[in-house]
């Protein structure tokens, strides 16, 4: 397995994997996620590939077929004047093909992202996990991540 920056030839495979992630989220939160959709279109992915501040890394097998990805975003802190300035690499989405799980591909992707973040001079790597996605929570905790802050919600229309 090799990890590299995503290329145009990876887009259709990334779309397939985005569908797998969407289904996990739709199962957890059908009030928010629409089954059968993906986070990005082919044209949006094509545009993203050219953005240095939003790198997409892919894990590819021996046939150079994408079996996992990590969408990242370089972020400058602070959000306000009372915070120390620093850079973060935010993992917007990380996925390993459900057929390839258990082969340490996710761990390799995560380590690669950490090394890229160090290379970019980042202070931290961050991400969000949906409540109810316990396998993802356990994976990220195993990778050494800890809760930094927690977003909470109160749904106004409980009948939906």
Tab-separated table of N, CA and C in Angstrom, residues 1-155:
chain	number	residue	atom	x	y	z
A	1	UNK	N	0.833	-1.185	0.000
A	1	UNK	CA	0.000	0.000	0.000
A	1	UNK	C	0.876	1.247	0.000
A	2	UNK	N	0.435	2.244	-0.750
A	2	UNK	CA	1.130	3.521	-0.860
A	2	UNK	C	0.137	4.630	-0.526
A	3	UNK	N	0.625	5.687	0.092
A	3	UNK	CA	-0.210	6.863	0.334
A	3	UNK	C	0.391	8.020	-0.449
A	4	UNK	N	-0.482	8.726	-1.154
A	4	UNK	CA	-0.050	9.836	-2.002
A	4	UNK	C	-1.185	10.842	-2.086
A	5	UNK	N	-0.883	11.983	-2.707
A	5	UNK	CA	-1.943	12.963	-2.974
A	5	UNK	C	-2.892	12.403	-4.019
A	6	UNK	N	-4.167	12.703	-3.862
A	6	UNK	CA	-5.168	12.239	-4.822
A	6	UNK	C	-4.940	12.881	-6.180
A	7	UNK	N	-5.298	12.115	-7.219
A	7	UNK	CA	-5.197	12.580	-8.596
A	7	UNK	C	-6.558	12.410	-9.257
A	8	UNK	N	-6.706	13.004	-10.441
A	8	UNK	CA	-7.995	12.913	-11.147
A	8	UNK	C	-8.432	11.475	-11.382
A	9	UNK	N	-7.489	10.586	-11.618
A	9	UNK	CA	-7.837	9.183	-11.867
A	9	UNK	C	-8.473	8.514	-10.646
A	10	UNK	N	-8.352	9.115	-9.470
A	10	UNK	CA	-8.908	8.548	-8.231
A	10	UNK	C	-10.351	8.988	-7.968
A	11	UNK	N	-10.836	9.968	-8.702
A	11	UNK	CA	-12.107	10.612	-8.362
A	11	UNK	C	-13.286	9.635	-8.306
A	12	UNK	N	-13.453	8.795	-9.304
A	12	UNK	CA	-14.615	7.890	-9.297
A	12	UNK	C	-14.564	6.932	-8.118
A	13	UNK	N	-13.390	6.469	-7.774
A	13	UNK	CA	-13.247	5.577	-6.616
A	13	UNK	C	-13.523	6.337	-5.315
A	14	UNK	N	-13.060	7.578	-5.239
A	14	UNK	CA	-13.330	8.398	-4.053
A	14	UNK	C	-14.836	8.604	-3.903
A	15	UNK	N	-15.526	8.843	-5.008
A	15	UNK	CA	-16.991	9.002	-4.976
A	15	UNK	C	-17.642	7.754	-4.375
A	16	UNK	N	-17.172	6.567	-4.781
A	16	UNK	CA	-17.709	5.324	-4.219
A	16	UNK	C	-17.511	5.276	-2.703
A	17	UNK	N	-16.321	5.636	-2.259
A	17	UNK	CA	-16.018	5.602	-0.822
A	17	UNK	C	-16.810	6.673	-0.072
A	18	UNK	N	-16.992	7.831	-0.686
A	18	UNK	CA	-17.830	8.868	-0.072
A	18	UNK	C	-19.244	8.336	0.158
A	19	UNK	N	-19.731	7.513	-0.765
A	19	UNK	CA	-21.044	6.900	-0.610
A	19	UNK	C	-21.106	5.963	0.582
A	20	UNK	N	-20.017	5.230	0.831
A	20	UNK	CA	-19.970	4.348	2.001
A	20	UNK	C	-20.047	5.156	3.289
A	21	UNK	N	-19.298	6.252	3.342
A	21	UNK	CA	-19.310	7.104	4.533
A	21	UNK	C	-20.692	7.728	4.729
A	22	UNK	N	-21.269	8.201	3.634
A	22	UNK	CA	-22.591	8.817	3.736
A	22	UNK	C	-23.605	7.836	4.304
A	23	UNK	N	-23.533	6.588	3.885
A	23	UNK	CA	-24.499	5.600	4.371
A	23	UNK	C	-24.352	5.364	5.872
A	24	UNK	N	-23.130	5.347	6.359
A	24	UNK	CA	-22.904	5.220	7.808
A	24	UNK	C	-23.586	6.373	8.528
A	25	UNK	N	-23.388	7.592	8.007
A	25	UNK	CA	-23.983	8.770	8.638
A	25	UNK	C	-25.502	8.773	8.498
A	26	UNK	N	-26.006	8.352	7.355
A	26	UNK	CA	-27.466	8.310	7.149
A	26	UNK	C	-28.114	7.289	8.077
A	27	UNK	N	-27.427	6.191	8.352
A	27	UNK	CA	-27.955	5.202	9.298
A	27	UNK	C	-28.017	5.777	10.710
A	28	UNK	N	-27.012	6.580	11.076
A	28	UNK	CA	-26.954	7.180	12.412
A	28	UNK	C	-27.932	8.354	12.533
A	29	UNK	N	-27.964	9.217	11.497
A	29	UNK	CA	-28.762	10.443	11.540
A	29	UNK	C	-29.591	10.612	10.271
A	30	UNK	N	-30.656	9.801	10.109
A	30	UNK	CA	-31.494	9.939	8.912
A	30	UNK	C	-32.233	11.273	8.849
A	31	UNK	N	-32.272	12.003	9.967
A	31	UNK	CA	-32.894	13.327	9.982
A	31	UNK	C	-32.006	14.383	9.334
A	32	UNK	N	-30.732	14.064	9.100
A	32	UNK	CA	-29.786	15.034	8.553
A	32	UNK	C	-29.229	14.597	7.200
A	33	UNK	N	-28.872	13.303	7.058
A	33	UNK	CA	-28.184	12.829	5.856
A	33	UNK	C	-29.146	12.136	4.894
A	34	UNK	N	-28.933	12.355	3.603
A	34	UNK	CA	-29.781	11.802	2.546
A	34	UNK	C	-29.086	10.581	1.953
A	35	UNK	N	-29.661	9.387	2.135
A	35	UNK	CA	-29.043	8.177	1.574
A	35	UNK	C	-28.909	8.282	0.052
A	36	UNK	N	-27.858	7.633	-0.467
A	36	UNK	CA	-27.668	7.615	-1.915
A	36	UNK	C	-27.013	8.864	-2.475
A	37	UNK	N	-26.569	9.759	-1.607
A	37	UNK	CA	-25.883	10.970	-2.062
A	37	UNK	C	-24.422	10.910	-1.629
A	38	UNK	N	-23.646	11.891	-2.043
A	38	UNK	CA	-22.261	12.014	-1.585
A	38	UNK	C	-21.990	13.469	-1.241
A	39	UNK	N	-20.953	13.660	-0.472
A	39	UNK	CA	-20.571	14.988	0.006
A	39	UNK	C	-20.108	15.906	-1.126
A	40	UNK	N	-19.464	15.321	-2.133
A	40	UNK	CA	-18.927	16.097	-3.250
A	40	UNK	C	-19.351	15.472	-4.573
A	41	UNK	N	-19.404	16.300	-5.603
A	41	UNK	CA	-19.634	15.819	-6.970
A	41	UNK	C	-18.273	15.637	-7.647
A	42	UNK	N	-18.269	15.050	-8.835
A	42	UNK	CA	-17.036	14.877	-9.600
A	42	UNK	C	-16.388	16.234	-9.871
A	43	UNK	N	-17.193	17.220	-10.271
A	43	UNK	CA	-16.610	18.540	-10.582
A	43	UNK	C	-16.060	19.216	-9.327
A	44	UNK	N	-16.738	19.064	-8.200
A	44	UNK	CA	-16.224	19.636	-6.950
A	44	UNK	C	-14.908	18.976	-6.545
A	45	UNK	N	-14.835	17.651	-6.710
A	45	UNK	CA	-13.584	16.950	-6.391
A	45	UNK	C	-12.456	17.391	-7.317
A	46	UNK	N	-12.757	17.550	-8.577
A	46	UNK	CA	-11.744	18.003	-9.542
A	46	UNK	C	-11.190	19.356	-9.105
A	47	UNK	N	-12.076	20.239	-8.683
A	47	UNK	CA	-11.652	21.563	-8.216
A	47	UNK	C	-10.834	21.468	-6.927
A	48	UNK	N	-11.253	20.602	-6.010
A	48	UNK	CA	-10.534	20.439	-4.742
A	48	UNK	C	-9.101	19.960	-4.945
A	49	UNK	N	-8.877	19.131	-5.949
A	49	UNK	CA	-7.539	18.580	-6.174
A	49	UNK	C	-6.491	19.664	-6.381
A	50	UNK	N	-6.903	20.828	-6.830
A	50	UNK	CA	-5.962	21.912	-7.079
A	50	UNK	C	-5.745	22.842	-5.900
A	51	UNK	N	-6.385	22.583	-4.782
A	51	UNK	CA	-6.294	23.491	-3.638
A	51	UNK	C	-5.261	22.989	-2.633
A	52	UNK	N	-4.145	23.693	-2.556
A	52	UNK	CA	-3.067	23.302	-1.645
A	52	UNK	C	-3.505	23.299	-0.183
A	53	UNK	N	-4.425	24.203	0.175
A	53	UNK	CA	-4.864	24.294	1.574
A	53	UNK	C	-5.914	23.244	1.933
A	54	UNK	N	-6.318	22.432	0.930
A	54	UNK	CA	-7.292	21.364	1.169
A	54	UNK	C	-6.802	20.062	0.536
A	55	UNK	N	-5.690	19.533	1.041
A	55	UNK	CA	-5.139	18.323	0.418
A	55	UNK	C	-6.023	17.095	0.645
A	56	UNK	N	-6.030	16.229	-0.357
A	56	UNK	CA	-6.708	14.936	-0.259
A	56	UNK	C	-5.625	13.877	-0.450
A	57	UNK	N	-5.489	13.015	0.544
A	57	UNK	CA	-4.522	11.930	0.482
A	57	UNK	C	-5.267	10.624	0.256
A	58	UNK	N	-4.701	9.758	-0.565
A	58	UNK	CA	-5.326	8.460	-0.830
A	58	UNK	C	-4.347	7.339	-0.511
A	59	UNK	N	-4.904	6.249	0.009
A	59	UNK	CA	-4.159	5.010	0.179
A	59	UNK	C	-4.512	4.151	-1.026
A	60	UNK	N	-3.510	3.671	-1.743
A	60	UNK	CA	-3.754	2.867	-2.934
A	60	UNK	C	-3.093	1.499	-2.777
A	61	UNK	N	-3.727	0.507	-3.389
A	61	UNK	CA	-3.178	-0.847	-3.345
A	61	UNK	C	-2.115	-1.030	-4.422
A	62	UNK	N	-1.656	-2.269	-4.592
A	62	UNK	CA	-0.590	-2.560	-5.558
A	62	UNK	C	-1.004	-2.223	-6.995
A	63	UNK	N	-2.306	-2.252	-7.270
A	63	UNK	CA	-2.798	-1.906	-8.614
A	63	UNK	C	-3.065	-0.406	-8.759
A	64	UNK	N	-2.671	0.389	-7.750
A	64	UNK	CA	-2.863	1.838	-7.718
A	64	UNK	C	-4.345	2.212	-7.673
A	65	UNK	N	-5.158	1.355	-7.033
A	65	UNK	CA	-6.587	1.625	-6.843
A	65	UNK	C	-6.787	2.161	-5.428
A	66	UNK	N	-7.512	3.242	-5.326
A	66	UNK	CA	-7.770	3.889	-4.038
A	66	UNK	C	-8.593	2.969	-3.133
A	67	UNK	N	-8.075	2.697	-1.930
A	67	UNK	CA	-8.790	1.883	-0.942
A	67	UNK	C	-9.121	2.690	0.318
A	68	UNK	N	-8.704	3.958	0.329
A	68	UNK	CA	-9.006	4.834	1.453
A	68	UNK	C	-8.581	6.243	1.134
A	69	UNK	N	-9.109	7.190	1.903
A	69	UNK	CA	-8.746	8.591	1.675
A	69	UNK	C	-8.812	9.375	2.977
A	70	UNK	N	-8.169	10.533	2.942
A	70	UNK	CA	-8.272	11.521	4.023
A	70	UNK	C	-8.381	12.895	3.363
A	71	UNK	N	-9.538	13.540	3.542
A	71	UNK	CA	-9.735	14.920	3.091
A	71	UNK	C	-9.278	15.817	4.240
A	72	UNK	N	-8.397	16.753	3.953
A	72	UNK	CA	-7.870	17.623	5.006
A	72	UNK	C	-8.056	19.096	4.652
A	73	UNK	N	-7.980	19.927	5.674
A	73	UNK	CA	-8.054	21.379	5.481
A	73	UNK	C	-7.050	22.040	6.415
A	74	UNK	N	-6.179	22.843	5.846
A	74	UNK	CA	-5.236	23.610	6.639
A	74	UNK	C	-5.976	24.819	7.207
A	75	UNK	N	-5.935	24.970	8.524
A	75	UNK	CA	-6.664	26.059	9.168
A	75	UNK	C	-5.716	26.902	10.009
A	76	UNK	N	-5.931	28.202	9.955
A	76	UNK	CA	-5.155	29.142	10.763
A	76	UNK	C	-5.976	29.513	11.982
A	77	UNK	N	-5.396	29.411	13.146
A	77	UNK	CA	-6.052	29.843	14.367
A	77	UNK	C	-5.469	31.211	14.703
A	78	UNK	N	-6.017	32.029	15.493
A	78	UNK	CA	-7.161	31.776	16.348
A	78	UNK	C	-8.474	32.186	15.693
A	79	UNK	N	-9.536	31.786	16.342
A	79	UNK	CA	-10.864	32.233	15.936
A	79	UNK	C	-11.154	33.601	16.541
A	80	UNK	N	-10.394	33.969	17.554
A	80	UNK	CA	-10.594	35.259	18.210
A	80	UNK	C	-9.255	35.789	18.706
A	81	UNK	N	-9.269	37.029	19.203
A	81	UNK	CA	-8.026	37.674	19.629
A	81	UNK	C	-7.506	37.172	20.972
A	82	UNK	N	-8.283	36.325	21.665
A	82	UNK	CA	-7.810	35.833	22.961
A	82	UNK	C	-7.176	34.454	22.873
A	83	UNK	N	-6.827	34.025	21.645
A	83	UNK	CA	-6.209	32.717	21.460
A	83	UNK	C	-4.823	32.871	20.842
A	84	UNK	N	-3.942	31.960	21.211
A	84	UNK	CA	-2.600	31.925	20.649
A	84	UNK	C	-2.693	31.539	19.172
A	85	UNK	N	-1.987	32.230	18.287
A	85	UNK	CA	-2.049	31.855	16.867
A	85	UNK	C	-1.311	30.543	16.598
A	86	UNK	N	-1.940	29.659	15.824
A	86	UNK	CA	-1.318	28.405	15.415
A	86	UNK	C	-2.059	27.843	14.207
A	87	UNK	N	-1.418	26.862	13.572
A	87	UNK	CA	-2.030	26.192	12.424
A	87	UNK	C	-2.494	24.804	12.838
A	88	UNK	N	-3.623	24.373	12.246
A	88	UNK	CA	-4.167	23.037	12.458
A	88	UNK	C	-4.373	22.384	11.104
A	89	UNK	N	-4.258	21.067	11.086
A	89	UNK	CA	-4.687	20.319	9.915
A	89	UNK	C	-5.936	19.559	10.346
A	90	UNK	N	-7.061	19.966	9.771
A	90	UNK	CA	-8.363	19.391	10.103
A	90	UNK	C	-8.658	18.253	9.136
A	91	UNK	N	-8.962	17.073	9.672
A	91	UNK	CA	-9.377	15.949	8.835
A	91	UNK	C	-10.881	16.073	8.653
A	92	UNK	N	-11.271	16.483	7.467
A	92	UNK	CA	-12.684	16.684	7.163
A	92	UNK	C	-13.393	15.353	6.953
A	93	UNK	N	-12.667	14.364	6.464
A	93	UNK	CA	-13.274	13.063	6.180
A	93	UNK	C	-12.145	12.049	6.037
A	94	UNK	N	-12.307	10.892	6.660
A	94	UNK	CA	-11.343	9.805	6.508
A	94	UNK	C	-12.137	8.523	6.316
A	95	UNK	N	-11.782	7.749	5.305
A	95	UNK	CA	-12.529	6.526	5.004
A	95	UNK	C	-11.592	5.446	4.502
A	96	UNK	N	-11.881	4.220	4.905
A	96	UNK	CA	-11.247	3.038	4.333
A	96	UNK	C	-12.374	2.188	3.766
A	97	UNK	N	-12.182	1.694	2.556
A	97	UNK	CA	-13.178	0.839	1.908
A	97	UNK	C	-13.591	-0.272	2.870
A	98	UNK	N	-14.893	-0.490	2.986
A	98	UNK	CA	-15.385	-1.499	3.923
A	98	UNK	C	-14.807	-2.889	3.615
A	99	UNK	N	-14.453	-3.156	2.363
A	99	UNK	CA	-13.854	-4.446	1.990
A	99	UNK	C	-12.382	-4.543	2.403
A	100	UNK	N	-11.763	-3.411	2.740
A	100	UNK	CA	-10.330	-3.400	3.052
A	100	UNK	C	-10.050	-3.086	4.523
A	101	UNK	N	-11.080	-3.006	5.325
A	101	UNK	CA	-10.865	-2.673	6.742
A	101	UNK	C	-10.157	-3.817	7.467
A	102	UNK	N	-9.482	-3.470	8.549
A	102	UNK	CA	-8.750	-4.467	9.322
A	102	UNK	C	-7.336	-4.696	8.825
A	103	UNK	N	-6.906	-3.934	7.821
A	103	UNK	CA	-5.556	-4.083	7.263
A	103	UNK	C	-4.641	-2.928	7.663
A	104	UNK	N	-5.050	-2.143	8.635
A	104	UNK	CA	-4.272	-1.010	9.168
A	104	UNK	C	-4.117	0.141	8.173
A	105	UNK	N	-5.004	0.202	7.185
A	105	UNK	CA	-4.959	1.284	6.195
A	105	UNK	C	-5.332	2.608	6.858
A	106	UNK	N	-6.353	2.596	7.705
A	106	UNK	CA	-6.754	3.808	8.412
A	106	UNK	C	-5.640	4.338	9.288
A	107	UNK	N	-4.954	3.440	9.983
A	107	UNK	CA	-3.825	3.852	10.823
A	107	UNK	C	-2.732	4.484	9.972
A	108	UNK	N	-2.441	3.869	8.826
A	108	UNK	CA	-1.409	4.411	7.945
A	108	UNK	C	-1.800	5.784	7.411
A	109	UNK	N	-3.066	5.939	7.020
A	109	UNK	CA	-3.545	7.249	6.552
A	109	UNK	C	-3.422	8.295	7.655
A	110	UNK	N	-3.840	7.925	8.860
A	110	UNK	CA	-3.783	8.866	9.974
A	110	UNK	C	-2.336	9.269	10.270
A	111	UNK	N	-1.425	8.316	10.281
A	111	UNK	CA	-0.008	8.629	10.522
A	111	UNK	C	0.546	9.526	9.417
A	112	UNK	N	0.150	9.263	8.183
A	112	UNK	CA	0.589	10.086	7.063
A	112	UNK	C	0.108	11.526	7.247
A	113	UNK	N	-1.163	11.688	7.623
A	113	UNK	CA	-1.716	13.029	7.849
A	113	UNK	C	-0.955	13.722	8.979
A	114	UNK	N	-0.658	13.009	10.053
A	114	UNK	CA	0.108	13.600	11.163
A	114	UNK	C	1.473	14.083	10.675
A	115	UNK	N	2.141	13.278	9.858
A	115	UNK	CA	3.456	13.672	9.345
A	115	UNK	C	3.367	14.871	8.410
A	116	UNK	N	2.317	14.904	7.580
A	116	UNK	CA	2.110	16.061	6.707
A	116	UNK	C	1.852	17.318	7.544
A	117	UNK	N	1.064	17.171	8.597
A	117	UNK	CA	0.780	18.309	9.481
A	117	UNK	C	2.073	18.843	10.112
A	118	UNK	N	2.930	17.944	10.545
A	118	UNK	CA	4.227	18.360	11.112
A	118	UNK	C	5.042	19.097	10.058
A	119	UNK	N	5.066	18.535	8.851
A	119	UNK	CA	5.824	19.148	7.755
A	119	UNK	C	5.321	20.565	7.460
A	120	UNK	N	4.002	20.777	7.601
A	120	UNK	CA	3.394	22.080	7.342
A	120	UNK	C	3.529	23.043	8.520
A	121	UNK	N	4.112	22.580	9.613
A	121	UNK	CA	4.285	23.435	10.780
A	121	UNK	C	3.028	23.572	11.633
A	122	UNK	N	2.160	22.578	11.596
A	122	UNK	CA	0.918	22.625	12.372
A	122	UNK	C	1.168	22.274	13.842
A	123	UNK	N	0.351	22.823	14.679
A	123	UNK	CA	0.361	22.534	16.109
A	123	UNK	C	-0.406	21.250	16.413
A	124	UNK	N	-1.473	20.988	15.630
A	124	UNK	CA	-2.361	19.867	15.940
A	124	UNK	C	-3.045	19.342	14.684
A	125	UNK	N	-3.625	18.146	14.846
A	125	UNK	CA	-4.528	17.556	13.866
A	125	UNK	C	-5.874	17.424	14.573
A	126	UNK	N	-6.942	17.874	13.917
A	126	UNK	CA	-8.271	17.814	14.522
A	126	UNK	C	-9.257	17.158	13.565
A	127	UNK	N	-10.399	16.765	14.103
A	127	UNK	CA	-11.486	16.215	13.301
A	127	UNK	C	-12.754	16.219	14.134
A	128	UNK	N	-13.872	15.957	13.488
A	128	UNK	CA	-15.165	15.809	14.149
A	128	UNK	C	-15.657	14.389	13.926
A	129	UNK	N	-16.351	13.838	14.914
A	129	UNK	CA	-16.966	12.516	14.793
A	129	UNK	C	-18.425	12.656	15.203
A	130	UNK	N	-19.321	12.094	14.386
A	130	UNK	CA	-20.741	12.128	14.717
A	130	UNK	C	-21.024	11.208	15.898
A	131	UNK	N	-21.804	11.698	16.853
A	131	UNK	CA	-22.242	10.867	17.971
A	131	UNK	C	-22.970	9.660	17.388
A	132	UNK	N	-22.687	8.498	17.911
A	132	UNK	CA	-23.288	7.274	17.409
A	132	UNK	C	-22.361	6.498	16.487
A	133	UNK	N	-21.303	7.137	16.007
A	133	UNK	CA	-20.323	6.455	15.161
A	133	UNK	C	-19.223	5.909	16.080
A	134	UNK	N	-19.610	4.922	16.879
A	134	UNK	CA	-18.716	4.420	17.927
A	134	UNK	C	-17.453	3.766	17.373
A	135	UNK	N	-17.535	3.120	16.212
A	135	UNK	CA	-16.322	2.508	15.662
A	135	UNK	C	-15.305	3.586	15.295
A	136	UNK	N	-15.768	4.715	14.757
A	136	UNK	CA	-14.854	5.812	14.446
A	136	UNK	C	-14.279	6.414	15.725
A	137	UNK	N	-15.129	6.614	16.730
A	137	UNK	CA	-14.639	7.155	18.002
A	137	UNK	C	-13.548	6.275	18.585
A	138	UNK	N	-13.771	4.962	18.598
A	138	UNK	CA	-12.777	4.030	19.146
A	138	UNK	C	-11.491	4.062	18.329
A	139	UNK	N	-11.625	4.123	17.001
A	139	UNK	CA	-10.446	4.179	16.153
A	139	UNK	C	-9.609	5.415	16.463
A	140	UNK	N	-10.238	6.587	16.516
A	140	UNK	CA	-9.482	7.819	16.749
A	140	UNK	C	-8.882	7.851	18.148
A	141	UNK	N	-9.584	7.308	19.128
A	141	UNK	CA	-9.004	7.215	20.473
A	141	UNK	C	-7.784	6.302	20.465
A	142	UNK	N	-7.859	5.198	19.718
A	142	UNK	CA	-6.725	4.282	19.582
A	142	UNK	C	-5.539	4.993	18.937
A	143	UNK	N	-5.827	5.954	18.054
A	143	UNK	CA	-4.776	6.723	17.392
A	143	UNK	C	-4.197	7.802	18.309
A	144	UNK	N	-4.737	7.919	19.519
A	144	UNK	CA	-4.210	8.882	20.486
A	144	UNK	C	-4.973	10.192	20.560
A	145	UNK	N	-6.065	10.304	19.821
A	145	UNK	CA	-6.837	11.549	19.853
A	145	UNK	C	-7.666	11.628	21.131
A	146	UNK	N	-7.868	12.852	21.583
A	146	UNK	CA	-8.675	13.119	22.774
A	146	UNK	C	-9.711	14.187	22.448
A	147	UNK	N	-10.822	14.180	23.176
A	147	UNK	CA	-11.857	15.189	22.967
A	147	UNK	C	-11.311	16.555	23.348
A	148	UNK	N	-11.459	17.501	22.432
A	148	UNK	CA	-11.024	18.885	22.648
A	148	UNK	C	-12.208	19.748	23.039
A	149	UNK	N	-13.281	19.625	22.314
A	149	UNK	CA	-14.521	20.344	22.604
A	149	UNK	C	-15.664	19.498	22.080
A	150	UNK	N	-16.863	19.832	22.469
A	150	UNK	CA	-18.006	19.027	22.068
A	150	UNK	C	-19.115	19.935	21.580
A	151	UNK	N	-19.632	19.643	20.396
A	151	UNK	CA	-20.772	20.385	19.871
A	151	UNK	C	-22.039	19.672	20.320
A	152	UNK	N	-23.002	20.426	20.832
A	152	UNK	CA	-24.243	19.844	21.316
A	152	UNK	C	-25.407	20.430	20.529
A	153	UNK	N	-26.545	19.739	20.541
A	153	UNK	CA	-27.702	20.214	19.807
A	153	UNK	C	-28.974	20.017	20.626
A	154	UNK	N	-29.952	20.821	20.307
A	154	UNK	CA	-31.320	20.637	20.792
A	154	UNK	C	-32.190	20.748	19.554
A	155	UNK	N	-32.828	19.646	19.166
A	155	UNK	CA	-33.658	19.655	17.960
A	155	UNK	C	-34.999	20.285	18.284
